[in-house]
PDB file of C-alpha atoms in Angstrom:
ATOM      1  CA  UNK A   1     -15.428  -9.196   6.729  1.00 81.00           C
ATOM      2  CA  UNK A   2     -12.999 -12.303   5.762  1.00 91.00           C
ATOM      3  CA  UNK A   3     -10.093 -11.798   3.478  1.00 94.00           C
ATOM      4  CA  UNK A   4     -10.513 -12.733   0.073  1.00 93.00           C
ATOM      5  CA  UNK A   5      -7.215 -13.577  -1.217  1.00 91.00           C
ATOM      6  CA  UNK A   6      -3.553 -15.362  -0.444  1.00 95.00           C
ATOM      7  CA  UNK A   7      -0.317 -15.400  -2.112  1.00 95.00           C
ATOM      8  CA  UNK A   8       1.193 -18.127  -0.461  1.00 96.00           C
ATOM      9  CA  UNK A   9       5.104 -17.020  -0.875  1.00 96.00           C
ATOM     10  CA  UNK A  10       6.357 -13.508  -1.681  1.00 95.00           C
ATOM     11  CA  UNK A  11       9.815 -12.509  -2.262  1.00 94.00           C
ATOM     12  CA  UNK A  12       8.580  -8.958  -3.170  1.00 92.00           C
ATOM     13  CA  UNK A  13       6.168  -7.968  -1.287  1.00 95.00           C
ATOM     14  CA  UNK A  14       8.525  -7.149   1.999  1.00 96.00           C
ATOM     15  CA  UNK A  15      11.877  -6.287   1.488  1.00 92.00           C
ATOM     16  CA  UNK A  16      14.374  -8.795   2.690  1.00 93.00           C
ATOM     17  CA  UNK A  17      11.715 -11.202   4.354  1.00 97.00           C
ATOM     18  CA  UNK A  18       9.929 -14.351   2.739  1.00 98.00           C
ATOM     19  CA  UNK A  19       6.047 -13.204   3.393  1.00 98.00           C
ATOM     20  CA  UNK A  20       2.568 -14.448   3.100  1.00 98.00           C
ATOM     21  CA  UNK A  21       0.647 -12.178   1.719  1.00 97.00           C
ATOM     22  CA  UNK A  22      -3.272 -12.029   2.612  1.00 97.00           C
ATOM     23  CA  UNK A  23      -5.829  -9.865   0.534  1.00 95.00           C
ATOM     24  CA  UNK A  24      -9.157  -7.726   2.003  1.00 93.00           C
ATOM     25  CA  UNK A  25     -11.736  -7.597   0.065  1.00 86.00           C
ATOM     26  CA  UNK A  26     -13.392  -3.787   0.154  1.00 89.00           C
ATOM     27  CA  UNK A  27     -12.018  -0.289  -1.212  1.00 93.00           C
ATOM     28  CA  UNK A  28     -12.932   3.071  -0.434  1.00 94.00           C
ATOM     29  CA  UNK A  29     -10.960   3.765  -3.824  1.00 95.00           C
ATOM     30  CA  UNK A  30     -11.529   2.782  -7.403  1.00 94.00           C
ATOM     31  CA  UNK A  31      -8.505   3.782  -8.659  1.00 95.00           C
ATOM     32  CA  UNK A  32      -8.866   3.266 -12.498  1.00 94.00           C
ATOM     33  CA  UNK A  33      -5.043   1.048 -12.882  1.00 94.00           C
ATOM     34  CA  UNK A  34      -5.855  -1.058  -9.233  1.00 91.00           C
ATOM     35  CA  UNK A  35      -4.532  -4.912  -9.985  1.00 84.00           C
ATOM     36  CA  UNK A  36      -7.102  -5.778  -7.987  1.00 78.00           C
ATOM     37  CA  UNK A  37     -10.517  -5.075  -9.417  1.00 72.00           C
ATOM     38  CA  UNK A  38     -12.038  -8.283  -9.220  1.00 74.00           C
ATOM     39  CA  UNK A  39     -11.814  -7.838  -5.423  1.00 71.00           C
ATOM     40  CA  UNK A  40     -12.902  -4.336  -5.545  1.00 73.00           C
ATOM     41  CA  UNK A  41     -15.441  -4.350  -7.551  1.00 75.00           C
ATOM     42  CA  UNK A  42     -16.992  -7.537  -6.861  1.00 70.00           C
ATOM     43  CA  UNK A  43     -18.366 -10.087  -4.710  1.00 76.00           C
ATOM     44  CA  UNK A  44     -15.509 -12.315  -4.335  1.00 81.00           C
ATOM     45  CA  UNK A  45     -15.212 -15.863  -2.195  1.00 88.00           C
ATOM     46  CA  UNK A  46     -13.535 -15.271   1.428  1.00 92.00           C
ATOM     47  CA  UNK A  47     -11.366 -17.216   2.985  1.00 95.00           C
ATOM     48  CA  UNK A  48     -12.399 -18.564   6.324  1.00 95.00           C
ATOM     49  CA  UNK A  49      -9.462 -16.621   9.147  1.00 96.00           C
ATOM     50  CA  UNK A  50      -9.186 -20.096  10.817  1.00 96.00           C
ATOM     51  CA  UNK A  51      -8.310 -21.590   7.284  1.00 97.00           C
ATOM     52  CA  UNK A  52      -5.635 -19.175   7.175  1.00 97.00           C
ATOM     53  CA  UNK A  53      -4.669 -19.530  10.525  1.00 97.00           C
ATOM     54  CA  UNK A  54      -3.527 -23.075  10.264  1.00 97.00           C
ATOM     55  CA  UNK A  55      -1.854 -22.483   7.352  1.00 97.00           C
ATOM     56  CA  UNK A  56       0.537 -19.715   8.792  1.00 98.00           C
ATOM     57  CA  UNK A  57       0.512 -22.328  11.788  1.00 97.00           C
ATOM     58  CA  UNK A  58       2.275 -24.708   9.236  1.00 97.00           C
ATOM     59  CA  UNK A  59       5.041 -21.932   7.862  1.00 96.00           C
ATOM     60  CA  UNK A  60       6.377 -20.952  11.258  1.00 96.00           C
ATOM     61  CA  UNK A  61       9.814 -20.691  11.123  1.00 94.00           C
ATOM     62  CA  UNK A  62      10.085 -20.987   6.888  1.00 96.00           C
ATOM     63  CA  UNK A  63       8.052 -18.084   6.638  1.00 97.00           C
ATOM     64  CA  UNK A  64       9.293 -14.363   7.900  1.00 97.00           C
ATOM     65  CA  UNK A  65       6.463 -11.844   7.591  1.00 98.00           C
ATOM     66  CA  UNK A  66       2.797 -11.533   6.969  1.00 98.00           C
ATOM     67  CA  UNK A  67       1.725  -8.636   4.453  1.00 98.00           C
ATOM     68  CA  UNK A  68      -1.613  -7.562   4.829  1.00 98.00           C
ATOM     69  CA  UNK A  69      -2.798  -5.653   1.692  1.00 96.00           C
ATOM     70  CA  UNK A  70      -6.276  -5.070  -0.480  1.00 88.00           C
ATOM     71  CA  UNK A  71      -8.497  -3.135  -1.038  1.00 88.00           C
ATOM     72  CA  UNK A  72      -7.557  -1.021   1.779  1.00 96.00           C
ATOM     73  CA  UNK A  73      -7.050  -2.979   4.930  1.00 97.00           C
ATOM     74  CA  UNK A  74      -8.088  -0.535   7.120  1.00 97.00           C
ATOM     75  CA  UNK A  75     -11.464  -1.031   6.319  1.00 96.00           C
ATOM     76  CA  UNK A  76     -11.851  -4.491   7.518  1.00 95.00           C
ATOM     77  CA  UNK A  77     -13.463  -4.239  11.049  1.00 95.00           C
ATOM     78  CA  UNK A  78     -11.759  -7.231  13.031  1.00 95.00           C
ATOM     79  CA  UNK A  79      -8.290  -6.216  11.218  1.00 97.00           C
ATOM     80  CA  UNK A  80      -6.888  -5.431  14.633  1.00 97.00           C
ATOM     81  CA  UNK A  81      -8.324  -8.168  16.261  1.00 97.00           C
ATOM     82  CA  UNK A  82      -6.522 -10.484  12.943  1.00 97.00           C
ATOM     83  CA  UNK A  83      -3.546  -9.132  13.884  1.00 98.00           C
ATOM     84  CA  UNK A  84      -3.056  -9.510  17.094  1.00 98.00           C
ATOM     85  CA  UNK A  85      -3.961 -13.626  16.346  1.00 97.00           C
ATOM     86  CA  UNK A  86      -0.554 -13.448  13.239  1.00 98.00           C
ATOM     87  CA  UNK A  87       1.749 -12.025  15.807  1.00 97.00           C
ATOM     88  CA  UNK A  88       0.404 -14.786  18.555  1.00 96.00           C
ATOM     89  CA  UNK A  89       2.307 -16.806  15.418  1.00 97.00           C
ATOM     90  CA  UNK A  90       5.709 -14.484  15.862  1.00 96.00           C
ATOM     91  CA  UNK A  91       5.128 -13.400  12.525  1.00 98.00           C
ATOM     92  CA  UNK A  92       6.179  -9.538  11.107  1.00 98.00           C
ATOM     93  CA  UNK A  93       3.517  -7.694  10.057  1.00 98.00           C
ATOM     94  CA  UNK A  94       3.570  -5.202   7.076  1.00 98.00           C
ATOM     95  CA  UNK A  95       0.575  -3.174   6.234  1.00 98.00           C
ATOM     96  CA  UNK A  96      -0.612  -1.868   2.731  1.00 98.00           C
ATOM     97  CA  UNK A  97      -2.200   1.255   2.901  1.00 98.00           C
ATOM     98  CA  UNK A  98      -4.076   4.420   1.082  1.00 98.00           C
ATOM     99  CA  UNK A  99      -3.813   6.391   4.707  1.00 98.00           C
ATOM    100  CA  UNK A 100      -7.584   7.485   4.922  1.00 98.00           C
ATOM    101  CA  UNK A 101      -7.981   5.823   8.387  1.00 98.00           C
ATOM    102  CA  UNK A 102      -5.156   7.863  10.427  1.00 98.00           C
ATOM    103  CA  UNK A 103      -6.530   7.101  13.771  1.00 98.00           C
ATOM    104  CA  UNK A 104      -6.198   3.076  13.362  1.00 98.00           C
ATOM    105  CA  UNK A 105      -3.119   3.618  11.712  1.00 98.00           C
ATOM    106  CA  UNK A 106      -1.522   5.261  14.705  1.00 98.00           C
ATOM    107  CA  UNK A 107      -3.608   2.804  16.876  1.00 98.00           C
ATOM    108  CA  UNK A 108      -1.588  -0.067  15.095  1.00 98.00           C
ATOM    109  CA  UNK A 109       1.717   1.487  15.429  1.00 98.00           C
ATOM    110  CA  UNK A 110       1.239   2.918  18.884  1.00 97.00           C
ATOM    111  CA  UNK A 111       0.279  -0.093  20.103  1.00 97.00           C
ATOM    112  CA  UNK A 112       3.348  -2.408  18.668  1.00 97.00           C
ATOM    113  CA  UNK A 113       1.003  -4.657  16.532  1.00 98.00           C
ATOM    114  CA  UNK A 114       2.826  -3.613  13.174  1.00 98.00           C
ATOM    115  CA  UNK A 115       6.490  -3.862  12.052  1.00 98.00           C
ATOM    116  CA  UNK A 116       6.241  -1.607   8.513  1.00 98.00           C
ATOM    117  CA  UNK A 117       3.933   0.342   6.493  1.00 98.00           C
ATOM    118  CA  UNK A 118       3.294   0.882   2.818  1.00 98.00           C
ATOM    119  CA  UNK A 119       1.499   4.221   2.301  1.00 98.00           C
ATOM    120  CA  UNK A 120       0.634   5.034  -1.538  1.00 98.00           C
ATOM    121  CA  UNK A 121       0.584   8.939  -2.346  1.00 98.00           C
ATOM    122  CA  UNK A 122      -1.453   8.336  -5.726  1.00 98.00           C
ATOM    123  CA  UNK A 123      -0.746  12.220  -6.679  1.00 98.00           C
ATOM    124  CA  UNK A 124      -0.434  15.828  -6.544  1.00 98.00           C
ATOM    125  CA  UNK A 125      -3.703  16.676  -3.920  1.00 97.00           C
ATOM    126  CA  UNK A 126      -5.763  18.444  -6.947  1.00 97.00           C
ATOM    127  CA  UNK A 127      -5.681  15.020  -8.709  1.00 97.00           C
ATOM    128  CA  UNK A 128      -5.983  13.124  -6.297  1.00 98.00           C
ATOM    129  CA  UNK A 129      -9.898  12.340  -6.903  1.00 98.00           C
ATOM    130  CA  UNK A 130      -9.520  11.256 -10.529  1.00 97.00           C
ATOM    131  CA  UNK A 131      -6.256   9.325  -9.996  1.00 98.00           C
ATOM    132  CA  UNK A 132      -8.215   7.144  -7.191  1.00 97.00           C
ATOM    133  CA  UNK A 133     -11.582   7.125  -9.328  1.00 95.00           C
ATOM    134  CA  UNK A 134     -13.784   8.811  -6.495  1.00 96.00           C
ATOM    135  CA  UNK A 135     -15.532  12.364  -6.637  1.00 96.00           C
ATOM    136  CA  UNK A 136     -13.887  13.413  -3.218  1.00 97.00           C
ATOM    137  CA  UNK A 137     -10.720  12.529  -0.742  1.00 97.00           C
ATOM    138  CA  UNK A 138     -10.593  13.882   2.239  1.00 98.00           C
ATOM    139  CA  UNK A 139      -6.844  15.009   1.913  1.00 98.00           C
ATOM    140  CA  UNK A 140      -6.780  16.451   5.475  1.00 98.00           C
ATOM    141  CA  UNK A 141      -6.698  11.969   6.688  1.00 98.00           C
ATOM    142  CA  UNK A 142      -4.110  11.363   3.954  1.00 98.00           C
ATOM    143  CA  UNK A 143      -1.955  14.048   5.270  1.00 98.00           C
ATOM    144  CA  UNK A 144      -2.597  13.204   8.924  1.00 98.00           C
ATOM    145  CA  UNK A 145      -1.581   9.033   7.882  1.00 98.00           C
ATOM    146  CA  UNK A 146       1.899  11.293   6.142  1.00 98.00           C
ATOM    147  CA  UNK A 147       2.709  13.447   9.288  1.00 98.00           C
ATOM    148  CA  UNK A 148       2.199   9.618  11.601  1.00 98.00           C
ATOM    149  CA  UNK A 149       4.541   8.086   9.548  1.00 98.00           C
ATOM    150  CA  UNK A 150       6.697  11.134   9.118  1.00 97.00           C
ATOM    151  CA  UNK A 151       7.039  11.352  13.063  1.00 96.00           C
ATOM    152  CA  UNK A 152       9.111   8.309  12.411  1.00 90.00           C
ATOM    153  CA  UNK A 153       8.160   5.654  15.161  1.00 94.00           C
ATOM    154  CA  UNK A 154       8.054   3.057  12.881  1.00 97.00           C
ATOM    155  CA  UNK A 155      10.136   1.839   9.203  1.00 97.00           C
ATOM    156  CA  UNK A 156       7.861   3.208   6.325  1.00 98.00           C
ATOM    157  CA  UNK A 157       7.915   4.139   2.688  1.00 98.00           C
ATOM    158  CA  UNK A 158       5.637   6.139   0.579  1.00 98.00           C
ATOM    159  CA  UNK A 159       4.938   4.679  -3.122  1.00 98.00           C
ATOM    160  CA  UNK A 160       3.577   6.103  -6.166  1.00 98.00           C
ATOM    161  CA  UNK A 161       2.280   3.806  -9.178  1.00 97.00           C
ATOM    162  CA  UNK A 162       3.292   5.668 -12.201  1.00 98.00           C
ATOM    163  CA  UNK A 163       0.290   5.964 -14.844  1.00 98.00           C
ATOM    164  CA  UNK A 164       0.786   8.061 -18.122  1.00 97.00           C
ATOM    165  CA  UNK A 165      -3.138   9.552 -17.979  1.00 97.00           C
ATOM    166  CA  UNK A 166      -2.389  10.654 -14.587  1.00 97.00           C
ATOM    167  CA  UNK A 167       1.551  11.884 -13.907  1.00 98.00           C
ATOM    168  CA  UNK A 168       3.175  14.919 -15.179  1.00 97.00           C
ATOM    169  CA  UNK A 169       6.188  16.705 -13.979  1.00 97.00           C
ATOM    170  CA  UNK A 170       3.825  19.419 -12.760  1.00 97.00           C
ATOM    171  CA  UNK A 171       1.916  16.969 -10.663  1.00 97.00           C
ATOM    172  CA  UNK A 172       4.248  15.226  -9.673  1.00 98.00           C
ATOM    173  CA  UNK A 173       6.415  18.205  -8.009  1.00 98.00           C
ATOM    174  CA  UNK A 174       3.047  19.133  -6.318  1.00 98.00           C
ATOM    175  CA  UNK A 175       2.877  15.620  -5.010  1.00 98.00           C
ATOM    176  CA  UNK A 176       6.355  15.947  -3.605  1.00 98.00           C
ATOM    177  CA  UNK A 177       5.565  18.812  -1.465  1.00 97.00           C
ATOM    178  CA  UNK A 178       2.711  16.117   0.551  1.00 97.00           C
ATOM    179  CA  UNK A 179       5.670  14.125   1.365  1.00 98.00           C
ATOM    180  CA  UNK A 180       8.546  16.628   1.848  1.00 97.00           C
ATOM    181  CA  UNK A 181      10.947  15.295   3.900  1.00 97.00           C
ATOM    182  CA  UNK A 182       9.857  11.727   3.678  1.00 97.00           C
ATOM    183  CA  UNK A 183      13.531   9.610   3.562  1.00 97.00           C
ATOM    184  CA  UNK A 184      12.492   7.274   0.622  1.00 97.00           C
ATOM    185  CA  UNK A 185       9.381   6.879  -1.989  1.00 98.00           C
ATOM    186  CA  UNK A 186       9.167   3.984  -4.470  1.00 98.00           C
ATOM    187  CA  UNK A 187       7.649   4.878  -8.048  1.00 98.00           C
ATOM    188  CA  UNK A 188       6.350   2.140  -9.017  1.00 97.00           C
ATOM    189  CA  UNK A 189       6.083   0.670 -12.853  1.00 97.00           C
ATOM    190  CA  UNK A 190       2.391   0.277 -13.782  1.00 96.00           C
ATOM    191  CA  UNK A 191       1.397  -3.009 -16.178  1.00 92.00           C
ATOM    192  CA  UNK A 192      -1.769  -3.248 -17.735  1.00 89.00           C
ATOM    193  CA  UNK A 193      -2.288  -6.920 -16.958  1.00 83.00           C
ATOM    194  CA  UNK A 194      -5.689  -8.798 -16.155  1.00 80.00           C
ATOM    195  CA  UNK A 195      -7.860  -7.552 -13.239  1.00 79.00           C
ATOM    196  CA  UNK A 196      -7.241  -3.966 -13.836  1.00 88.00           C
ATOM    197  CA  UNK A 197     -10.363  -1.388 -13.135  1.00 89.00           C
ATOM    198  CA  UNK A 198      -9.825   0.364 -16.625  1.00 91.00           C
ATOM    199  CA  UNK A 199      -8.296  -1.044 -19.692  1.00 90.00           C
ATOM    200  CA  UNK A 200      -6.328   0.954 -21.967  1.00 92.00           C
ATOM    201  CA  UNK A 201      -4.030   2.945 -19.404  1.00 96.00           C
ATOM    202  CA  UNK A 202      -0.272   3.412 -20.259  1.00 96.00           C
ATOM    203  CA  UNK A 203       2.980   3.032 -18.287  1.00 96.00           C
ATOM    204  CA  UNK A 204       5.227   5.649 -18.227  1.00 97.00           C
ATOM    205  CA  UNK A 205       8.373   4.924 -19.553  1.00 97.00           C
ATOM    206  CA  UNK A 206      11.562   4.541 -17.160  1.00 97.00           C
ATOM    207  CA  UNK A 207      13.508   7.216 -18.966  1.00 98.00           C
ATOM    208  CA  UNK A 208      10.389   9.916 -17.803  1.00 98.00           C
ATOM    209  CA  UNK A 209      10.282   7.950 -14.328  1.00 98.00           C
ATOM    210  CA  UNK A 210      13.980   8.840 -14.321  1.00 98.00           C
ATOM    211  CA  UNK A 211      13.098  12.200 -14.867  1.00 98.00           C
ATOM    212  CA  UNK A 212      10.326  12.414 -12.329  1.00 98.00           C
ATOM    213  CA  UNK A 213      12.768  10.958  -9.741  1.00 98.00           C
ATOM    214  CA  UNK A 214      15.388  13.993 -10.042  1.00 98.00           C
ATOM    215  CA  UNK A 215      12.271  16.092  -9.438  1.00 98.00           C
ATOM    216  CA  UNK A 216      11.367  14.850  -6.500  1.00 98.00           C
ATOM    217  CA  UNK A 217      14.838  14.325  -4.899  1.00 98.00           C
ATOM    218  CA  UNK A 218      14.039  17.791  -4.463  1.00 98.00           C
ATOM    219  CA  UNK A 219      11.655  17.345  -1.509  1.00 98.00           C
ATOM    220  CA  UNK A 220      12.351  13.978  -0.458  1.00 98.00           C
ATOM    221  CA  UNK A 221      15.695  11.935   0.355  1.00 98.00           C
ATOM    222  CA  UNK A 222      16.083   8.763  -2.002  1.00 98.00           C
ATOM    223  CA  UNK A 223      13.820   8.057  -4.655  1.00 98.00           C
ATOM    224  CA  UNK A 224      13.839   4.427  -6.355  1.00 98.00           C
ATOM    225  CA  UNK A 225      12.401   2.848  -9.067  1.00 98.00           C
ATOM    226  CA  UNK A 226      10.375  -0.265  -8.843  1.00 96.00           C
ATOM    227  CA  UNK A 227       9.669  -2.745 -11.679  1.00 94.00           C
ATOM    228  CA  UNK A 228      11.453  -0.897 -14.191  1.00 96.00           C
TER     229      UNK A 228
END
């Protein structure tokens, strides 16, 4: 399994470093606002690792970090293995996940082969199905991948992508109580743009995103808005 995608130059994607930003192709989500459908759902071209070797070859030293995102990384089979080969290049390496592969996560982190992680918490646990577009989540991984982050052995932050159908103040002070005493999460601005699973789906407005941040300063430390 190859990745399938790379943004070149991101000034988003890792806070404070210039990153690369490299795609993997497979999901074990559909969640119904994902960006990324086209990857998800389909059977896109990969990108050949030693293509995308040479190319980070040719960035060292105007080029921080490498993000690794999807789909869910974690699925990929040789991600370790990939890497292991980006840090040979003294990159940083941030991973993008959905936390329902705890034991590689801690594997990764234990083992010194990641600098951050990007865990999204899509929603309170009894929505949690719909909101990723899957009949079942086993909630007891996604709350093992929250208690290895929690335990703090490596910078993290929890995000939430904020989607009208989906968030309600109810929900989302259930959600808070997965994360409770988590020092920052992100909710995140959702745009119906190209590439999305399902059309039609609505952001939520920052006012109400405002108001779902008070709520859950309640369980965790600093809440901030992103792309509002």
């Amino acid at each position: 399994m190859e990745f399938v995608g790379i943004d070149k130059l991101s000034l988003l994607d890792y806070e404070d470093y210039i990153s690369i930003v490299l795609f993997s192709p497979a999901c074990n989500f559909r969640c119904p606002f994902c960006h990324n459908g086209d990857s998800v759902l389909g059977n896109p071209k990969t990108i050949s690792f030693d293509e995308i070797y040479q190319f980070l070859k040719s960035r060292q030293g105007l080029v921080d970090a490498v993000v690794i995102s999807g789909g869910e990384p974690t699925m990929m089979p040789e991600l370790k293995e990939r890497i292991i080969e980006i840090r040979k290049l003294n990159y940083k390496v941030k991973l993008d996940t959905n936390g329902t592969n705890p034991k590689l996560l801690k594997e990764l982190i234990e083992e010194g082969l990641i600098d951050y992680v990007a865990m999204d918490i899509k929603n309170s646990e009894g929505l949690y199905p719909a909101t990723c577009g899957v009949k079942h989540v086993d909630m007891d991984k996604i709350k093992e991948s929250i208690s290895i982050l929690m335990e703090n052995k490596i910078p993290y932050e929890f995000r939430t992508t904020l989607v009208y159908e989906f968030h309600n103040n109810e929900e989302i002070s259930k959600m808070g109580e997965l994360i409770k005493g988590a020092p920052i999460l992100y909710l995140q601005k959702f745009v119906d743009r190209e590439g999305v699973i399902q059309k039609g789906l609505n952001e939520i407005s920052k006012e109400k995103a405002e108001e779902f941040s008070a709520i859950l300063l309640h369980y965790v430390k600093e809440v901030k808005l992103r792309g509002y």
